[in-house]
């Protein structure tokens, strides 16, 4: 089959790759329709290996590079392995891509996304940038009737935003600030309103992204390079700050800014993986009883399931987030390199191994 | 009357001071039995003015230095002002010392400890290091039958610990680490057990304080200078870390250490006011979905009321925390200077303006 295979930093090759073996016990073989390029894929391309095992095979999957990336995908079941129930050939599914060991402290408490041996399909074993992929059925979700596979690809980033609002305890009537209007930030904006927020402010340096945020209903958008973001938020909240801050900017400056936007008793959710120390003066955070809450993406079943439901009935509007549809052959030039060259203009680029999908 | 008056840094004078005026509307005049020396009092003595108004009078109280300190006290009502209900001459009371404006956003939402104009009796107006003090009845709590005034003085620091465990959501069966075994840390230890914690580990550099923690039932005490605290906690928690960390150490090192002791989904409550940036790498906090929660002491009614109840029926054992009982005349030499010279040996020193109390 054809696949996009990661060999090393800035070395992803579209080439012939062995088909996955016949699906094993409780596995299905999926023919991929669409697979989204995630920020993590881009990071593996630019700075990897970050999560991809290179020297030793991953203990759960037994796989190491070269590796097929892709962990946001939708496809059709074409073969079922022994023991499979609940899935049949022809079902359209999206997997949450979490591989858990089932044996550790967290797995036994049904918090599989904290599995001590956690592996991701598309990073620690072969993923969705290919014609076919095998997946265990425990990670597969049926698409609701009427939702297109392209929209459903957004289930994974949408579940990140669902989870962030859950951990923030975003409540009816709350004011919210979202830092960064990339795919995750824009989904945070939508899910904050769906959580009952009365006002959602968006801080974003890029004007085209601010425009998308406005179109999606942001109460007000700010360019943090043009105005003092703390002053701007205070001005719109009676001097107090917002109830909830969702930090999807992902750099030292935005992380340090986040708690300053919150009101007393405010909840600040950090969604991004910034791997450098950020100096924080906790004095005002203690005085104002602010909470800094880490949110590690998407992998709770209920978040992913909620995201699929919300995309399915259109409450999450994913269409404006899809800024590109390309074939697998073009993943490097029109996908990864395009995201590097024109970061601001692009949100989610979808890749399809099926020529028929590209019209 | 006799009072200990703050004039400036390292300048507290025991001298004659005008009696408080007759108590106003809804105020009582209290004859002080005992008043505890708080860390804040010590900081005002060493590094002040921190909270004490010096140039402009406090807008709520109209007072500025020279000022009588003392915000942890118990006394007897000797006069009631107009309109007072629920209190009569002879009642033994302890005030939570919070003065709120009643007009701001937070006061109107009954979160008076977040009052935008918050003032503390004993810092922004005259407090309990005196023979008499006036206090509004809204801040006064009756002592439960049978509790001694000396023990009840601990209501204020105990409510700090009650609040920390509430914000940490310390739950039945949780494992807890307390950093620092001063008065607040030792009360955190006790209230963690009262919250249902199964194990409470205490990290403290001073051996005599570790000894007190052990006597109070700490599951295990560690000297963070002798062992690697992160390794020690991991070793006792199956490699995972504790569910709850209560940070009462109050320096950059202990604050930076705190999240490293927590397990996935762990709650880290910061109780101290350290006014310098602390570099924190949030990457592992996001991956493990750890929460950093600021806890600003004691001033919610329900925390103070809970502390009075728990001290009243002996569930909080305050006696071992009282390491000194002195007269008001000795507050500088045997109180503040003693706390500076022999920090580790001392926990709470109580001051009484009544010679009869000193036996």
XYZ file of C-alpha atoms in Angstrom:
718
model
C 0.000 0.000 0.000
C 0.969 3.651 -0.240
C 1.979 5.375 3.022
C 3.760 8.485 4.350
C 6.617 7.130 6.406
C 8.692 9.064 8.948
C 12.380 8.200 8.660
C 13.874 11.137 10.495
C 13.752 14.874 10.956
C 12.465 16.516 7.769
C 12.511 13.088 6.144
C 9.008 11.796 5.510
C 8.729 9.637 2.397
C 5.620 8.679 0.495
C 6.379 5.158 -0.621
C 5.215 1.585 -0.883
C 4.883 0.034 2.564
C 3.725 -3.464 3.540
C 0.000 -3.749 4.110
C -0.965 -4.246 7.741
C -1.257 -7.938 8.636
C -4.734 -9.461 8.899
C -6.427 -7.834 11.898
C -5.782 -9.681 15.160
C -8.105 -10.519 18.020
C -10.548 -7.633 18.573
C -8.966 -5.557 15.816
C -10.371 -4.134 12.616
C -8.648 -3.185 9.383
C -9.631 0.321 8.275
C -9.448 1.845 4.802
C -8.537 5.460 5.498
C -10.718 8.195 3.968
C -9.133 11.267 5.524
C -6.371 11.935 8.030
C -5.638 15.384 9.506
C -2.165 16.834 9.972
C -1.765 17.602 13.660
C 0.683 20.050 15.239
C 2.390 17.013 16.711
C 2.976 15.563 13.232
C 4.533 18.856 12.217
C 6.752 18.820 15.309
C 7.896 15.281 14.560
C 8.716 16.432 11.039
C 10.580 19.546 12.177
C 12.117 18.529 15.505
C 11.543 14.780 15.869
C 11.924 12.187 17.103
C 9.825 13.433 20.021
C 7.408 10.581 20.600
C 8.453 8.223 17.819
C 10.570 5.326 19.128
C 13.829 5.155 17.211
C 16.353 3.072 19.133
C 14.157 0.646 21.064
C 10.739 -0.559 19.941
C 7.795 0.746 21.960
C 7.117 -1.880 24.635
C 3.355 -1.971 24.002
C 3.398 -1.945 20.195
C 6.747 -3.524 19.418
C 7.270 -0.898 16.698
C 9.936 1.709 16.017
C 10.842 4.019 13.110
C 10.430 4.005 10.158
C 6.839 4.775 11.169
C 3.621 5.853 9.464
C 2.323 8.994 11.230
C -1.308 10.183 11.475
C -3.578 10.018 14.542
C -6.630 12.024 13.406
C -8.457 9.907 10.889
C -11.708 8.474 9.637
C -12.136 5.370 7.532
C -14.227 2.354 6.650
C -13.902 -1.074 8.213
C -12.825 -3.531 5.484
C -12.001 -6.561 7.608
C -12.723 -7.664 11.166
C -10.474 -9.840 13.303
C -11.478 -12.729 15.563
C -13.770 -11.878 18.471
C -14.854 -8.476 17.127
C -18.357 -7.439 18.162
C -20.102 -4.170 17.480
C -18.225 -3.459 14.251
C -18.741 -4.912 10.800
C -17.335 -4.439 7.305
C -18.612 -1.139 5.882
C -18.858 0.719 9.216
C -17.379 4.221 9.139
C -15.289 4.808 12.244
C -12.860 7.207 13.875
C -10.391 5.930 16.480
C -9.243 7.941 19.493
C -5.818 6.325 18.814
C -5.030 5.629 22.490
C -3.279 2.341 23.195
C -3.282 1.451 26.875
C -1.772 -1.482 28.687
C -4.809 -2.463 30.735
C -2.598 -3.552 33.605
C -1.257 -0.455 35.365
C -2.665 1.506 38.319
C -4.471 3.985 36.058
C -5.867 1.503 33.561
C -7.352 -0.465 36.434
C -9.090 2.731 37.537
C -10.458 3.284 34.005
C -8.310 6.375 33.506
C -6.655 4.850 30.491
C -5.357 8.177 29.185
C -3.030 8.199 32.198
C -1.784 4.700 31.396
C 1.810 4.429 32.528
C 2.637 2.684 29.246
C 0.466 4.889 27.028
C 1.104 4.630 23.291
C -0.523 6.522 20.436
C -1.458 4.926 17.149
C 0.179 7.155 14.553
C 3.192 7.896 16.741
C 4.248 4.697 18.501
C 2.772 2.400 15.880
C 1.650 2.908 12.298
C -1.148 5.424 11.808
C -3.506 6.963 9.305
C -1.308 8.519 6.615
C -1.713 5.312 4.625
C -4.274 3.426 2.620
C -4.917 0.958 5.429
C -4.412 0.768 9.168
C -5.292 -1.771 11.839
C -6.887 -0.583 15.090
C -8.231 -2.306 18.195
C -12.001 -1.871 18.420
C -11.821 -0.375 21.935
C -10.516 2.834 20.363
C -13.029 2.988 17.487
C -16.144 5.180 17.485
C -18.954 4.971 14.952
C -19.730 8.214 13.149
C -23.213 9.580 13.846
C -25.581 9.500 10.866
C -25.180 12.427 8.512
C -21.731 13.604 9.542
C -19.148 13.671 6.788
C -15.838 11.854 7.294
C -13.976 15.119 6.692
C -15.741 16.856 9.563
C -15.354 13.812 11.802
C -11.567 13.957 11.405
C -11.821 16.963 13.721
C -13.043 14.727 16.584
C -9.560 14.439 17.996
C -8.748 18.181 18.264
C -12.357 18.858 19.278
C -12.023 16.453 22.174
C -8.976 18.413 23.342
C -11.210 21.483 23.578
C -14.058 19.556 25.218
C -11.683 18.299 27.880
C -10.187 21.758 28.500
C -13.607 23.229 29.216
C -14.506 20.312 31.438
C -11.347 20.720 33.518
C -11.922 24.495 33.604
C -15.432 23.851 34.925
C -16.657 26.416 32.374
C -20.161 27.189 33.587
C -23.304 28.904 32.446
C -22.709 32.646 32.359
C -18.928 32.516 32.657
C -16.592 34.869 30.846
C -13.755 33.114 29.030
C -10.501 34.179 27.367
C -8.938 31.925 24.742
C -5.267 32.568 24.001
C -4.380 31.567 20.445
C -6.830 30.993 17.592
C -5.320 27.989 15.875
C -7.397 24.840 15.445
C -7.415 24.080 19.172
C -8.096 27.686 20.212
C -11.005 28.024 17.778
C -12.476 24.762 19.033
C -12.024 26.043 22.609
C -13.969 29.130 21.635
C -16.856 27.054 20.271
C -16.914 24.569 23.150
C -16.747 27.378 25.739
C -19.974 28.781 24.302
C -21.433 25.256 24.206
C -20.519 24.976 27.927
C -22.695 28.009 28.628
C -20.139 30.806 28.599
C -21.766 34.192 28.114
C -18.699 35.876 26.621
C -15.599 34.457 24.969
C -12.668 36.765 24.202
C -9.963 35.604 21.819
C -6.350 36.817 21.797
C -4.505 36.114 18.567
C -1.639 37.846 16.778
C -2.703 36.855 13.263
C -5.420 38.913 11.635
C -6.841 36.141 9.439
C -7.254 33.900 12.465
C -8.876 36.739 14.416
C -11.285 37.049 11.505
C -12.209 33.353 11.749
C -12.689 33.736 15.514
C -15.016 36.677 14.936
C -16.994 34.707 12.374
C -17.320 31.906 14.915
C -18.943 34.291 17.364
C -16.103 35.520 19.575
C -17.448 38.319 21.769
C -14.354 40.341 20.969
C -10.965 39.580 19.444
C -7.722 41.242 20.489
C -4.300 41.441 18.942
C -1.993 41.051 21.942
C 0.767 42.838 20.040
C -1.429 45.883 19.447
C -3.088 46.195 22.859
C -2.077 45.225 26.392
C -4.037 41.970 26.715
C -4.395 42.207 30.504
C -5.749 45.753 30.260
C -8.030 44.826 27.370
C -9.585 41.906 29.254
C -9.947 43.969 32.445
C -11.636 46.733 30.513
C -14.308 44.294 29.289
C -14.863 42.580 32.640
C -15.437 45.430 35.043
C -11.759 45.403 36.002
C -11.907 41.850 37.317
C -10.635 39.491 34.603
C -12.370 36.418 33.197
C -13.665 33.342 34.998
C -11.825 30.948 32.687
C -8.626 31.228 30.639
C -7.851 28.556 28.025
C -4.163 28.785 27.087
C -3.632 27.432 23.575
C -0.840 29.810 22.593
C 1.917 27.531 23.686
C 4.869 29.769 24.352
C 6.499 31.198 27.477
C 4.885 34.584 26.938
C 1.325 33.301 26.597
C 1.714 30.901 29.540
C 3.014 33.711 31.760
C 0.181 35.969 30.589
C -2.607 33.464 31.161
C -3.097 33.790 34.950
C -3.021 37.587 34.680
C -6.225 37.474 32.636
C -8.151 35.562 35.314
C -10.400 36.994 37.996
C -10.286 35.920 41.620
C -11.141 32.206 41.884
C -10.478 31.982 38.130
C -9.501 28.725 36.435
C -6.591 28.757 33.960
C -6.252 25.664 31.796
C -2.914 25.020 30.112
C -3.371 22.956 26.957
C 0.012 23.082 25.348
C 3.283 21.265 25.812
C 5.931 23.951 26.247
C 9.081 22.269 27.481
C 10.974 25.179 29.068
C 10.743 26.743 32.531
C 8.435 29.766 32.680
C 8.975 32.176 35.605
C 5.717 32.664 37.510
C 5.190 34.870 40.544
C 2.629 32.899 42.536
C 1.959 35.722 45.029
C -1.029 37.182 43.133
C -2.234 33.681 42.226
C -2.392 32.728 45.896
C -4.065 36.007 46.896
C -6.677 35.566 44.185
C -6.991 31.792 44.670
C -6.407 31.156 40.981
C -6.076 27.575 39.718
C -3.584 26.500 37.036
C -4.848 23.249 35.578
C -2.997 21.027 33.126
C -5.176 19.466 30.421
C -3.571 16.623 28.542
C -5.661 16.415 25.455
C -8.269 14.109 24.418
C -7.982 10.640 25.408
C -10.779 10.148 27.879
C -13.520 8.176 26.179
C -16.194 10.620 27.273
C -14.400 13.624 25.778
C -13.875 11.940 22.449
C -17.428 10.607 22.429
C -18.756 14.078 23.281
C -16.703 15.599 20.464
C -18.053 13.069 17.946
C -21.616 13.857 19.061
C -21.125 17.638 18.890
C -19.530 17.409 15.435
C -22.250 15.004 14.349
C -25.152 17.301 15.106
C -23.343 20.425 13.932
C -23.047 22.176 17.281
C -19.320 22.258 16.636
C -18.823 23.888 13.253
C -15.696 22.258 11.839
C -15.918 23.376 8.202
C -14.139 26.741 8.671
C -11.257 24.901 10.315
C -10.508 22.829 7.216
C -8.213 24.980 5.086
C -6.780 22.323 2.815
C -7.585 18.955 1.243
C -4.682 17.172 -0.410
C -3.660 13.738 -1.623
C -1.228 11.519 0.248
C 1.404 12.071 -2.463
C 1.420 15.778 -1.596
C 1.671 15.457 2.196
C 5.186 16.904 2.399
C 5.044 19.732 -0.109
C 1.398 20.836 0.138
C 0.946 19.666 3.720
C 3.881 19.926 6.114
C 5.940 22.466 4.160
C 2.837 24.524 3.453
C 2.053 24.643 7.193
C 5.585 25.874 7.841
C 5.584 28.457 5.057
C 2.081 29.802 5.608
C 1.346 29.098 9.252
C -1.216 31.804 9.817
C -3.368 31.085 6.765
C -3.659 27.382 7.531
C -5.632 25.617 10.197
C -6.372 21.952 9.499
C -5.081 20.312 6.328
C -6.725 16.977 5.528
C -4.909 14.252 3.638
C -6.595 11.501 1.673
C -5.024 8.375 0.198
C -8.095 7.993 -2.036
C -7.825 9.930 -5.274
C -11.605 9.802 -5.610
C -11.938 11.974 -2.510
C -10.073 14.836 -4.136
C -12.653 15.415 -6.854
C -4.570 50.996 78.032
C -1.364 49.072 77.373
C -0.678 48.072 73.756
C 2.109 46.882 71.443
C 2.308 49.511 68.729
C 4.074 49.172 65.350
C 5.970 52.359 64.476
C 8.272 51.017 61.821
C 10.582 48.202 60.890
C 11.997 46.578 64.057
C 10.261 49.300 66.050
C 7.343 47.931 68.030
C 6.790 49.720 71.343
C 4.777 48.537 74.326
C 3.254 51.752 75.624
C 0.169 53.552 76.805
C -2.303 53.973 73.956
C -5.779 55.526 73.969
C -8.571 53.085 74.789
C -10.792 52.278 71.812
C -13.811 54.608 71.636
C -17.169 53.273 72.838
C -18.202 50.530 70.387
C -20.198 51.841 67.436
C -23.254 50.426 65.731
C -23.034 46.607 65.635
C -19.646 46.615 67.329
C -18.456 45.073 70.570
C -15.570 46.043 72.816
C -13.424 43.011 73.655
C -11.059 42.558 76.592
C -8.248 40.485 75.079
C -7.261 37.243 76.851
C -4.691 35.918 74.421
C -3.346 36.977 71.027
C -1.047 34.784 68.901
C 2.015 36.058 67.041
C 1.507 35.260 63.365
C 4.208 34.963 60.720
C 2.717 38.091 59.200
C 3.320 40.011 62.429
C 6.923 38.872 62.327
C 7.247 39.973 58.711
C 5.836 43.400 59.514
C 8.385 43.653 62.329
C 11.301 42.523 60.164
C 10.440 43.851 56.712
C 7.388 46.089 57.143
C 5.432 48.022 56.232
C 3.899 45.282 54.061
C 0.201 45.580 54.786
C 0.237 48.379 57.359
C -0.833 51.709 55.848
C 1.810 54.329 56.529
C 1.333 57.291 54.203
C -2.397 57.255 53.521
C -5.023 55.934 55.927
C -6.730 52.703 54.863
C -9.899 53.745 53.007
C -12.154 51.317 54.915
C -10.777 51.861 58.415
C -9.431 55.403 58.231
C -6.350 54.251 60.170
C -2.628 54.313 59.487
C 0.551 53.689 61.515
C 1.323 53.825 64.399
C -0.814 50.679 64.590
C -1.556 47.950 67.131
C -0.874 44.564 65.486
C -2.492 41.197 66.334
C -5.119 39.323 64.319
C -5.327 35.959 66.129
C -7.058 36.591 69.417
C -9.694 35.581 71.905
C -11.345 37.808 74.488
C -14.420 38.648 76.490
C -17.089 41.116 75.425
C -17.113 43.976 77.929
C -19.401 46.434 76.132
C -21.861 46.205 73.238
C -22.641 49.000 70.803
C -26.058 50.054 69.487
C -27.962 47.465 67.468
C -25.878 44.484 68.591
C -27.774 41.209 68.688
C -26.419 37.763 69.461
C -23.598 38.995 71.690
C -23.717 40.179 75.297
C -21.271 41.302 77.971
C -19.339 38.259 79.230
C -19.403 36.308 75.967
C -16.050 34.808 75.000
C -15.395 35.394 71.302
C -12.763 35.093 68.582
C -12.959 37.327 65.492
C -11.918 36.239 62.004
C -10.587 39.832 61.672
C -11.831 40.354 58.109
C -13.187 43.801 57.322
C -15.091 43.931 54.051
C -16.746 46.811 52.275
C -20.101 45.146 51.590
C -20.408 47.034 48.331
C -18.073 45.482 45.774
C -18.708 42.700 43.239
C -17.385 39.998 45.595
C -19.076 41.201 48.766
C -22.383 41.206 46.915
C -21.718 37.560 46.031
C -20.997 36.733 49.705
C -17.341 36.043 48.933
C -16.252 38.690 51.371
C -12.713 37.359 51.643
C -12.251 38.489 48.040
C -13.518 41.976 48.877
C -11.794 44.459 46.599
C -11.282 46.741 49.603
C -10.400 44.008 52.081
C -8.857 45.154 55.363
C -7.609 43.093 58.313
C -8.134 44.060 61.915
C -4.664 43.939 63.408
C -2.986 45.154 60.219
C -5.105 47.933 58.713
C -6.712 48.938 61.990
C -5.823 48.313 65.622
C -5.722 44.665 66.665
C -5.318 42.313 69.566
C -1.917 43.064 71.076
C -3.662 45.383 73.551
C -5.899 45.247 76.571
C -8.975 46.182 74.570
C -10.083 46.141 70.949
C -13.324 46.981 69.166
C -14.670 44.589 66.534
C -17.795 44.442 64.382
C -20.000 41.528 65.427
C -20.092 40.087 61.895
C -16.506 38.906 62.417
C -17.015 37.493 65.921
C -17.530 33.794 66.691
C -18.583 32.375 70.044
C -16.246 29.777 71.498
C -17.803 26.324 71.871
C -18.331 25.197 75.461
C -15.244 23.693 77.057
C -12.594 25.065 74.707
C -9.902 27.181 76.358
C -9.214 30.664 74.992
C -5.575 29.686 74.429
C -6.532 26.837 72.144
C -9.147 28.954 70.382
C -6.473 31.483 69.404
C -5.411 28.832 66.900
C -8.714 29.192 65.008
C -7.172 31.583 62.525
C -4.189 29.423 61.439
C -6.398 26.316 61.666
C -8.849 27.854 59.229
C -5.958 28.355 56.784
C -5.394 24.599 56.895
C -9.101 23.791 56.651
C -9.371 25.944 53.560
C -6.271 24.383 51.935
C -7.713 20.892 52.261
C -11.067 22.045 50.961
C -9.490 23.604 47.861
C -7.305 20.500 47.419
C -10.462 18.374 47.534
C -8.597 16.074 49.938
C -10.744 12.953 49.937
C -11.202 9.743 51.829
C -8.225 7.478 51.163
C -5.987 10.112 49.580
C -2.259 10.274 50.091
C -0.991 13.735 51.042
C 2.404 15.445 51.287
C 2.795 18.503 53.505
C 5.843 20.663 52.821
C 6.976 22.494 55.939
C 6.005 21.650 59.511
C 5.528 25.082 61.020
C 2.207 25.967 62.604
C 0.372 25.955 59.275
C 2.022 22.765 58.026
C 1.243 20.878 61.241
C -2.369 22.034 61.058
C -2.449 20.919 57.404
C -1.242 17.501 58.552
C -4.035 17.228 61.110
C -6.786 18.547 58.835
C -5.670 16.270 55.974
C -6.283 13.276 58.226
C -9.591 14.813 59.323
C -10.494 15.110 55.602
C -10.072 11.357 55.273
C -6.499 11.088 54.010
C -5.071 7.634 54.528
C -1.430 8.725 54.581
C 0.167 12.105 55.232
C 3.883 12.554 54.586
C 5.667 15.590 56.022
C 8.818 17.194 54.612
C 10.655 19.438 57.045
C 14.296 20.399 57.442
C 14.185 20.890 61.215
C 14.416 17.775 63.383
C 12.374 19.111 66.301
C 9.507 19.996 63.961
C 9.731 16.583 62.318
C 9.424 15.138 65.823
C 6.207 17.109 66.449
C 4.849 15.956 63.077
C 5.574 12.348 64.010
C 3.845 12.781 67.352
C 0.840 14.206 65.518
C 0.577 11.027 63.469
C 2.462 11.774 60.252
C 2.739 8.537 58.289
C 6.386 9.320 57.647
C 8.581 12.408 57.989
C 11.425 13.276 55.640
C 14.297 15.698 55.849
C 14.455 17.136 52.312
C 18.105 18.000 52.856
C 18.988 14.413 53.727
C 16.947 12.567 51.102
C 15.694 13.445 47.624
C 12.099 14.395 48.482
C 10.714 13.421 45.077
C 12.354 9.995 45.247
C 11.275 9.518 48.857
C 7.621 10.261 48.091
C 7.676 8.084 44.963
C 9.170 5.231 46.941
C 6.226 5.325 49.356
C 3.501 5.682 46.717
C 4.262 2.920 44.280
C 6.225 5.308 42.092
C 3.249 7.555 41.456
C 3.413 10.513 43.856
C 0.698 11.726 46.220
C -2.870 12.775 45.448
C -2.507 16.076 47.301
C 0.446 18.362 48.039
C 0.034 21.178 50.574
C 2.892 23.670 50.118
C 3.522 25.518 53.390
C 7.280 25.866 52.968
C 7.098 29.241 51.334
C 10.295 29.542 49.351
C 11.225 29.175 45.682
C 12.698 25.728 46.254
C 9.655 24.267 47.990
C 7.241 25.819 45.490
C 9.211 24.382 42.569
C 9.358 21.003 44.317
C 5.647 20.803 45.125
C 4.232 19.685 41.733
C 6.967 17.060 41.407
C 5.558 15.245 44.437
C 2.078 14.914 42.915
C 0.682 11.964 41.011
C -1.270 12.273 37.769
C -4.443 14.301 38.396
C -2.847 15.476 41.650
C -3.841 18.723 43.347
C -1.106 21.049 44.617
C -2.249 23.798 46.948
C 0.044 26.779 47.438
C -0.570 28.403 50.822
C 2.263 30.871 51.122
C 2.967 34.336 49.804
C 6.340 34.145 48.076
C 6.783 37.326 46.083
C 9.436 36.317 43.525
C 9.135 34.531 40.170
C 9.668 30.774 40.404
C 10.627 29.000 37.154
C 8.203 26.146 36.465
C 8.309 23.766 33.519
C 4.631 23.125 32.864
C 5.261 20.288 30.380
C 5.008 17.489 32.974
C 2.150 19.297 34.738
C 0.130 19.326 31.525
C 0.958 15.689 30.713
C -0.089 14.625 34.205
C -3.041 17.042 34.409
C -1.814 18.421 37.711
C -3.591 21.394 39.283
C -1.794 24.258 41.056
C -4.314 25.935 43.321
C -3.783 29.146 45.273
C -5.301 29.176 48.754
C -5.577 32.578 50.366
C -5.936 31.706 53.967
C -8.787 31.751 56.186
C -11.337 34.287 55.714
C -14.337 32.439 54.429
C -16.834 32.220 57.264
C -17.279 28.498 56.835
C -13.564 27.744 57.120
C -13.206 29.794 60.281
C -16.391 28.322 61.740
C -15.180 24.800 60.914
C -11.834 25.508 62.571
C -13.529 26.769 65.744
C -15.669 23.604 65.843
C -12.720 21.254 65.268
C -10.644 23.004 67.944
C -13.648 23.044 70.248
C -14.219 19.302 70.241
C -10.519 18.453 70.232
C -10.303 16.922 66.756
C -7.627 19.504 66.047
C -5.015 19.162 68.774
C -3.616 22.664 69.214
C -1.737 22.240 72.498
C 1.538 20.953 70.942
C 1.567 24.015 68.678
C 1.733 26.452 71.597
C 5.405 26.785 72.444
C 5.321 29.986 74.459
C 3.056 32.069 76.706
C 4.281 35.570 77.480
C 3.031 38.899 78.771
C 2.415 41.885 76.511
C 5.436 43.664 78.020
C 7.667 40.896 76.660
C 6.283 40.774 73.102
C 9.453 42.106 71.480
C 12.162 40.338 73.413
C 10.496 37.022 74.311
C 8.153 37.041 71.330
C 9.367 38.521 68.040
C 13.113 38.389 68.753
C 12.778 34.888 70.214
C 11.045 33.748 66.997
C 13.927 35.181 64.973
C 16.669 33.732 67.180
C 15.133 30.287 67.675
C 12.901 29.778 64.671
C 12.910 25.997 64.654
C 12.101 25.483 68.338
C 9.120 27.820 68.264
C 5.704 27.360 66.740
C 2.970 29.584 68.180
C 3.797 32.099 70.917
C 0.754 33.473 72.722
C 0.722 36.928 74.234
C -1.556 38.019 77.051
C -2.145 41.553 78.327
C -3.611 40.041 81.532
C -0.961 39.287 84.147
C -3.364 36.835 85.778
C -3.184 34.610 82.689
C 0.531 34.069 83.131
C 0.200 32.287 86.491
